mmCIF file of C-alpha atoms in Angstrom:
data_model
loop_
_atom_site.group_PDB
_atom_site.id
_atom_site.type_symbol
_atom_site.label_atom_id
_atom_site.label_comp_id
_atom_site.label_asym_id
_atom_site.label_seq_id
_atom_site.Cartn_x
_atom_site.Cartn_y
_atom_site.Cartn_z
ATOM 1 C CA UNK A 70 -32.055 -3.360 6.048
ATOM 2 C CA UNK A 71 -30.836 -6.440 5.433
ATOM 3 C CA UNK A 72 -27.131 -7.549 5.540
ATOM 4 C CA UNK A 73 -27.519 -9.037 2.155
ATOM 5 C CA UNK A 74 -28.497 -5.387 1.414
ATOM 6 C CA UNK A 75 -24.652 -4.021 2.208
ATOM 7 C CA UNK A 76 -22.585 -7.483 1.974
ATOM 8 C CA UNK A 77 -19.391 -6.508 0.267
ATOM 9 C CA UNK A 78 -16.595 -9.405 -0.811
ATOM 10 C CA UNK A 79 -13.491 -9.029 -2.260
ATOM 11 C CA UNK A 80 -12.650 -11.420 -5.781
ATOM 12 C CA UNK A 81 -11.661 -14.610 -3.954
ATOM 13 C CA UNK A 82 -8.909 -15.206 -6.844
ATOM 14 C CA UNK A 83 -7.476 -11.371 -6.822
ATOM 15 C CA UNK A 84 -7.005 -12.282 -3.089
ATOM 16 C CA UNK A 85 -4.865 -15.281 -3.554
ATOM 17 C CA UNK A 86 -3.075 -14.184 -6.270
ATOM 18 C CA UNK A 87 -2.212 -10.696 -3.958
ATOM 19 C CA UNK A 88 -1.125 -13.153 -1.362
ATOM 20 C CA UNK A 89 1.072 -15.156 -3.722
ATOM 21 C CA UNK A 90 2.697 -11.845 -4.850
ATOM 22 C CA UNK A 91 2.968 -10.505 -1.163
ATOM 23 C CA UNK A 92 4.481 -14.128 0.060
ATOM 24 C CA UNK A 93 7.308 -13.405 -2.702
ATOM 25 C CA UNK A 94 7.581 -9.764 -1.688
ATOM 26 C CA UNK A 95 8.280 -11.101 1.954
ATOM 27 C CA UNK A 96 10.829 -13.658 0.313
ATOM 28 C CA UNK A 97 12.740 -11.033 -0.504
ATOM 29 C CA UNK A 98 12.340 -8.546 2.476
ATOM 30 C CA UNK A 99 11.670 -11.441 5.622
ATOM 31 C CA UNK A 100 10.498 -9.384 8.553
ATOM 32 C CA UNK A 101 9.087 -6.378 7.060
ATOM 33 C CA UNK A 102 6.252 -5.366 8.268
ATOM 34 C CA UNK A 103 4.106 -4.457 5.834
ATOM 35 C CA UNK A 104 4.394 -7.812 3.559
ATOM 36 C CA UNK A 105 3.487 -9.280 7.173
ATOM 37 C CA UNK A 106 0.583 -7.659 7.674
ATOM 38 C CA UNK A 107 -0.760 -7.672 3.959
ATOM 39 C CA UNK A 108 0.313 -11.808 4.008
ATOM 40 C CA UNK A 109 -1.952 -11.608 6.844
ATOM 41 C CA UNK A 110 -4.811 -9.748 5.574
ATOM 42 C CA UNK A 111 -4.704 -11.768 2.778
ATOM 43 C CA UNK A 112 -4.966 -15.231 4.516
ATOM 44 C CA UNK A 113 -7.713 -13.494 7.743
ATOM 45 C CA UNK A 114 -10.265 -13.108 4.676
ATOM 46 C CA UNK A 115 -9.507 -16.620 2.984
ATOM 47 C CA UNK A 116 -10.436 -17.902 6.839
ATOM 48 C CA UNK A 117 -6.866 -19.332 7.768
ATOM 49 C CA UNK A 118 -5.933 -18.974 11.658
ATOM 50 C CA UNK A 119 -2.626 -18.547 10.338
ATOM 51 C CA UNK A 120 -3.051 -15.172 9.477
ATOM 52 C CA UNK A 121 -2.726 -13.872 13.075
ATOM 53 C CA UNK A 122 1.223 -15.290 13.248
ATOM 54 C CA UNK A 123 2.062 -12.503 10.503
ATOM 55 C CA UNK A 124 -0.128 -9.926 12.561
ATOM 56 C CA UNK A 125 1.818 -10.682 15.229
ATOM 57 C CA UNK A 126 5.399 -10.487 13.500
ATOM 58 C CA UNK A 127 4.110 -7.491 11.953
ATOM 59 C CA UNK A 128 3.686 -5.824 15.027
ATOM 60 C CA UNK A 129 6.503 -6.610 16.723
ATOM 61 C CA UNK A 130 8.651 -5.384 13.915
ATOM 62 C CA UNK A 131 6.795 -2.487 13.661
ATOM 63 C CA UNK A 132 9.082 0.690 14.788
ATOM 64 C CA UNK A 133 7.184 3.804 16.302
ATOM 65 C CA UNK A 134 9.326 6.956 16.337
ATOM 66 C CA UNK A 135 8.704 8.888 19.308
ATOM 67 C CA UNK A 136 5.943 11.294 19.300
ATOM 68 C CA UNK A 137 4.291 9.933 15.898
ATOM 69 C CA UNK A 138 1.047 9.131 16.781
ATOM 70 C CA UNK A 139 0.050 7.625 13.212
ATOM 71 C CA UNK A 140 2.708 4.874 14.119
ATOM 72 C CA UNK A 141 1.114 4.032 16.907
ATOM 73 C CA UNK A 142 -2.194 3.496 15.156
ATOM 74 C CA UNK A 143 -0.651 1.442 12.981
ATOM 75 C CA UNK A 144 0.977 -0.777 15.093
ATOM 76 C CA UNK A 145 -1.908 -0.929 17.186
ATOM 77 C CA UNK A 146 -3.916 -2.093 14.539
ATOM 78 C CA UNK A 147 -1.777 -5.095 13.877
ATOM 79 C CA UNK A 148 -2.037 -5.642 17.863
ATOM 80 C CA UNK A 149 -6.129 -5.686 17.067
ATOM 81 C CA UNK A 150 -5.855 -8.390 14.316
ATOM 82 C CA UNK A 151 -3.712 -10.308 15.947
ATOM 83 C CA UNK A 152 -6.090 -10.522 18.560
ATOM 84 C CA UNK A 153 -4.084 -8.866 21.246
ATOM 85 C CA UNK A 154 -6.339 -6.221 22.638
ATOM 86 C CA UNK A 155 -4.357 -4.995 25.414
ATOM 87 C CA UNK A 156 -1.313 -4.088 23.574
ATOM 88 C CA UNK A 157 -4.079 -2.474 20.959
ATOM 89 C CA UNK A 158 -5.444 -0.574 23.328
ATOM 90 C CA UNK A 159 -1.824 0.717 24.854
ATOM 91 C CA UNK A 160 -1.030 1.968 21.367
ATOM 92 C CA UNK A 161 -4.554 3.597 20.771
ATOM 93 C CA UNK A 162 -3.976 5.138 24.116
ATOM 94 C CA UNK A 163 -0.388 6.635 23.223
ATOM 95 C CA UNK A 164 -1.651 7.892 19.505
ATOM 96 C CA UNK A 165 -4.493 9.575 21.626
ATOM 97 C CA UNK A 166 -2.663 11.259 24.223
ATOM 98 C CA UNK A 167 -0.423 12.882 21.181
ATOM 99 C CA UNK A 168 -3.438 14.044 18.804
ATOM 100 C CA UNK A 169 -5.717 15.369 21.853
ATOM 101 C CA UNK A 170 -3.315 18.410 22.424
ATOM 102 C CA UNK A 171 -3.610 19.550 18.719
ATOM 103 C CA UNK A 172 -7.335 18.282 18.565
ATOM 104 C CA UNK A 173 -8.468 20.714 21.335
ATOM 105 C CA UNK A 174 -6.525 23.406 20.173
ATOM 106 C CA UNK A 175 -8.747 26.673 19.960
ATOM 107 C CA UNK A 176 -8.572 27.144 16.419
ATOM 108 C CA UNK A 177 -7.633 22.735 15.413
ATOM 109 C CA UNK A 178 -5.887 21.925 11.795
ATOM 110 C CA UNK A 179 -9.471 19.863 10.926
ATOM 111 C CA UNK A 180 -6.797 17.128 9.972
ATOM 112 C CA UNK A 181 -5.926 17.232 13.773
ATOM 113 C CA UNK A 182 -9.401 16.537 14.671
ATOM 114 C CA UNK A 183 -10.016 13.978 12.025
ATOM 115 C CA UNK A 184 -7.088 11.657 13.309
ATOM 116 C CA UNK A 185 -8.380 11.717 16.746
ATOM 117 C CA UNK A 186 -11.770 10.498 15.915
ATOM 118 C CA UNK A 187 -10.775 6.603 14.788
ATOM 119 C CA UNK A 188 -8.582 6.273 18.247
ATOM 120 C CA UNK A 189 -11.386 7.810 20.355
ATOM 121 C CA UNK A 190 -13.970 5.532 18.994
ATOM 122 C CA UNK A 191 -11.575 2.537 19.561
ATOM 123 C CA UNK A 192 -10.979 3.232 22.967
ATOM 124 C CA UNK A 193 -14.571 3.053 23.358
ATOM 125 C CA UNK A 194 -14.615 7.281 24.051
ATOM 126 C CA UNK A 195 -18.415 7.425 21.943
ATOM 127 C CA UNK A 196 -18.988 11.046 23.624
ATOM 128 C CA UNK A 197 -15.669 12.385 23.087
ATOM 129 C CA UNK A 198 -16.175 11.183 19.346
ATOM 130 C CA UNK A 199 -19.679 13.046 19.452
ATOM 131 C CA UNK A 200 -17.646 16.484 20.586
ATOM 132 C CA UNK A 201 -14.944 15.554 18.008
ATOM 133 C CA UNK A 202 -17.261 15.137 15.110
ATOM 134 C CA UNK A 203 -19.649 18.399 16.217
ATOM 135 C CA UNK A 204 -15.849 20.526 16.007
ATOM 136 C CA UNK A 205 -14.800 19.067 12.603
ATOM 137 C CA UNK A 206 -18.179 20.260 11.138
ATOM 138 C CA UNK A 207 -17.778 23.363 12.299
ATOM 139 C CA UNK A 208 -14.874 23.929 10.286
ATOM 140 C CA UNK A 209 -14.735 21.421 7.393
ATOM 141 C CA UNK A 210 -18.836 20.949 7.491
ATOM 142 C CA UNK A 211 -18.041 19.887 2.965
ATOM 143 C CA UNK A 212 -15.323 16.886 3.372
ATOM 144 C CA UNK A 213 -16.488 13.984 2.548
ATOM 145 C CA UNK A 214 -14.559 11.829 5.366
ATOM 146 C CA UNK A 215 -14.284 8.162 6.853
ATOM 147 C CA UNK A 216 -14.635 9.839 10.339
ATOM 148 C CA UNK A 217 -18.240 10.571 9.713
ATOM 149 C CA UNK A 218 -19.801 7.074 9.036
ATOM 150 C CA UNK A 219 -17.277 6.281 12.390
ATOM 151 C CA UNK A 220 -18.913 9.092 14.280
ATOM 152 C CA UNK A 221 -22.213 7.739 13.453
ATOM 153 C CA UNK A 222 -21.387 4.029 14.735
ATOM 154 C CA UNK A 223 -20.217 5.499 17.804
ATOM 155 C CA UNK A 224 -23.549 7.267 17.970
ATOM 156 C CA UNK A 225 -25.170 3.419 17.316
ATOM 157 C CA UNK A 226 -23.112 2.170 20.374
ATOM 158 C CA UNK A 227 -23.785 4.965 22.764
ATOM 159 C CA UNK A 228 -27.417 4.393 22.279
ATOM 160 C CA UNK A 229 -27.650 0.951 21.463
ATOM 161 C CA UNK A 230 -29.581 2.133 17.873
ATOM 162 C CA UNK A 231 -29.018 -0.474 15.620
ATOM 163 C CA UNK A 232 -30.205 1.431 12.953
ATOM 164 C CA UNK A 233 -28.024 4.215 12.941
ATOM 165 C CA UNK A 234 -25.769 1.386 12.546
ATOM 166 C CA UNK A 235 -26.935 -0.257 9.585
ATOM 167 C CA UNK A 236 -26.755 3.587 7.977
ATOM 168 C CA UNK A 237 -22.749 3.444 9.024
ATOM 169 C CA UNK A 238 -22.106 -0.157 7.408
ATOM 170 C CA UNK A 239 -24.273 1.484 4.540
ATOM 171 C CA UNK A 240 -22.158 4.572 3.935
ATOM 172 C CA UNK A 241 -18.724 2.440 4.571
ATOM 173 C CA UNK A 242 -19.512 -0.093 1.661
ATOM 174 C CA UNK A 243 -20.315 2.714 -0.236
ATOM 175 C CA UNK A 244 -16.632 4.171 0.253
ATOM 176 C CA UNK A 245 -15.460 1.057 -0.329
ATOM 177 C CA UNK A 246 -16.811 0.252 -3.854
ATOM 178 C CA UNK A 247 -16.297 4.268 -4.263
ATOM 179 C CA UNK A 248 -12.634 3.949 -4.055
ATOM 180 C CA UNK A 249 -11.981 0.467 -4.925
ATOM 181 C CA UNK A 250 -10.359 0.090 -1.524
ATOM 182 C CA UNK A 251 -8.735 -3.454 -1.400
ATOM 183 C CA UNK A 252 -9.089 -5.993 1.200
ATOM 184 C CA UNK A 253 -4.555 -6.255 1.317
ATOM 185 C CA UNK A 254 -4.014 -2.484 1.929
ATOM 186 C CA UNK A 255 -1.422 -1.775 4.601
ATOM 187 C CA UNK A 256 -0.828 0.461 6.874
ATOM 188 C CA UNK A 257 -3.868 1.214 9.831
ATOM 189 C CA UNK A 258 -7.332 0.928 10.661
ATOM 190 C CA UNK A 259 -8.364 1.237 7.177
ATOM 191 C CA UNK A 260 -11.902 0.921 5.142
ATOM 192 C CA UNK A 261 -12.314 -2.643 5.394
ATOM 193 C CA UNK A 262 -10.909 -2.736 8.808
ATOM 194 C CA UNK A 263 -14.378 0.174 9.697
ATOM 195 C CA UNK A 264 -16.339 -1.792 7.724
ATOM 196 C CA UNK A 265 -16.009 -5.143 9.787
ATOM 197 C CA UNK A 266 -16.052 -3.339 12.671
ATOM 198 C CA UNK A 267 -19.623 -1.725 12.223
ATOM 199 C CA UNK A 268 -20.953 -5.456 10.769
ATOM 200 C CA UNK A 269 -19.872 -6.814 13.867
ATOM 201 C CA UNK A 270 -21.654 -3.542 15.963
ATOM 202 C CA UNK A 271 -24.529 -3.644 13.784
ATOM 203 C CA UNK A 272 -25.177 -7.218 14.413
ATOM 204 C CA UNK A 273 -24.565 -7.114 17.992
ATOM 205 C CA UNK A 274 -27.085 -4.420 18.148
ATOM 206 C CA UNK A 275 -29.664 -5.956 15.935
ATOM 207 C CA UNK A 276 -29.457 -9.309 18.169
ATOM 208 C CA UNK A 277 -30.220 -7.082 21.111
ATOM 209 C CA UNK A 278 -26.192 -7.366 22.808
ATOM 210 C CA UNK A 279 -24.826 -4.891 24.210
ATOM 211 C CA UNK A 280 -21.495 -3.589 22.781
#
């Protein structure tokens, strides 16, 4: 497969005119965080630098309430973009440590186990996400689900199969054109986010890196 084959791109103008519209939306409510981060989402695809200023903002306005591990994926992901890994990687730790309990449980909510899949992956866990995915088939085997194409790129990166890759980019630009997800959603690690992230795996793989 080529990545001609599965190159997605959002309407250049639909972009700028969101980020005009979120710009004015910030205007109005300086310091939220969710015209920061879709400001910045905006500008990261139109290639400005600047975009990792409002990442930044965005997280640090960003208010987890204790014990909410959603918030804490959330605000991790604006850590990501903004290109600071460490804090990331606190906050993937945190929302971790609070869905593991519930995840593990002997008879899980599959929800449970479907939230703990994206922060296991990002934390590099590729064998926990193997046990994660092999106990949300066993009881929600039908749901079509954004954890599976992730479960398969963790799959990729545990053994370095750049093929099983390409099927994950595959089956996430699929979702994407599915459900006309939009390059300025808010609000996590969301479709385009997984989508980057298994280019960027696939390529590494295909180049012969090691992830």
């Amino acid at each position: 497969m080529k990545l001609d084959d599965v190159k997605i791109q959002p309407n250049k103008k639909a972009v700028e005119a969101e980020l005009a519209k979120a710009r004015k939306r910030l205007e109005r409510f300086p310091g939220a965080w969710i015209w920061l981060e879709q400001v910045g989402r905006c500008l990261r695809w139109l290639g400005d630098p600047e975009a990792q200023t409002y990442f930044r903002q965005g997280a640090a306005n960003y208010k987890v309430k204790e014990g909410h591990a959603g918030d804490h994926m959330r605000r991790g992901n604006l850590h990501r973009l903004a290109g600071n890994i460490e804090a990331a990687q606190q906050d993937f730790e945190q929302a971790h440590a609070l869905y593991a309990p519930r995840a593990y449980r002997e008879k899980p909510n599959p929800l449970d186990v479907e939230h703990m899949i994206p922060a296991s992956f990002l934390l590099s866990r590729d064998d926990e996400v193997a046990e994660l995915i092999a106990r949300l088939r066993a009881i929600d085997r039908y749901t079509d689900l954004i954890c599976y194409p992730i479960a398969k790129l963790a799959e990729a990166r545990r053994t370095q199969n750049a093929g099983l890759a390409a099927e994950a980019v595959a089956e996430l630009a699929a979702m994407i054109r599915r459900d006309r997800a939009k390059i300025w959603n808010t609000g996590g690690v969301l479709q385009w986010d997984w989508y980057e992230i298994a280019l960027d795996i696939w390529q590494s793989l295909s180049q012969g890196h090691t992830e």
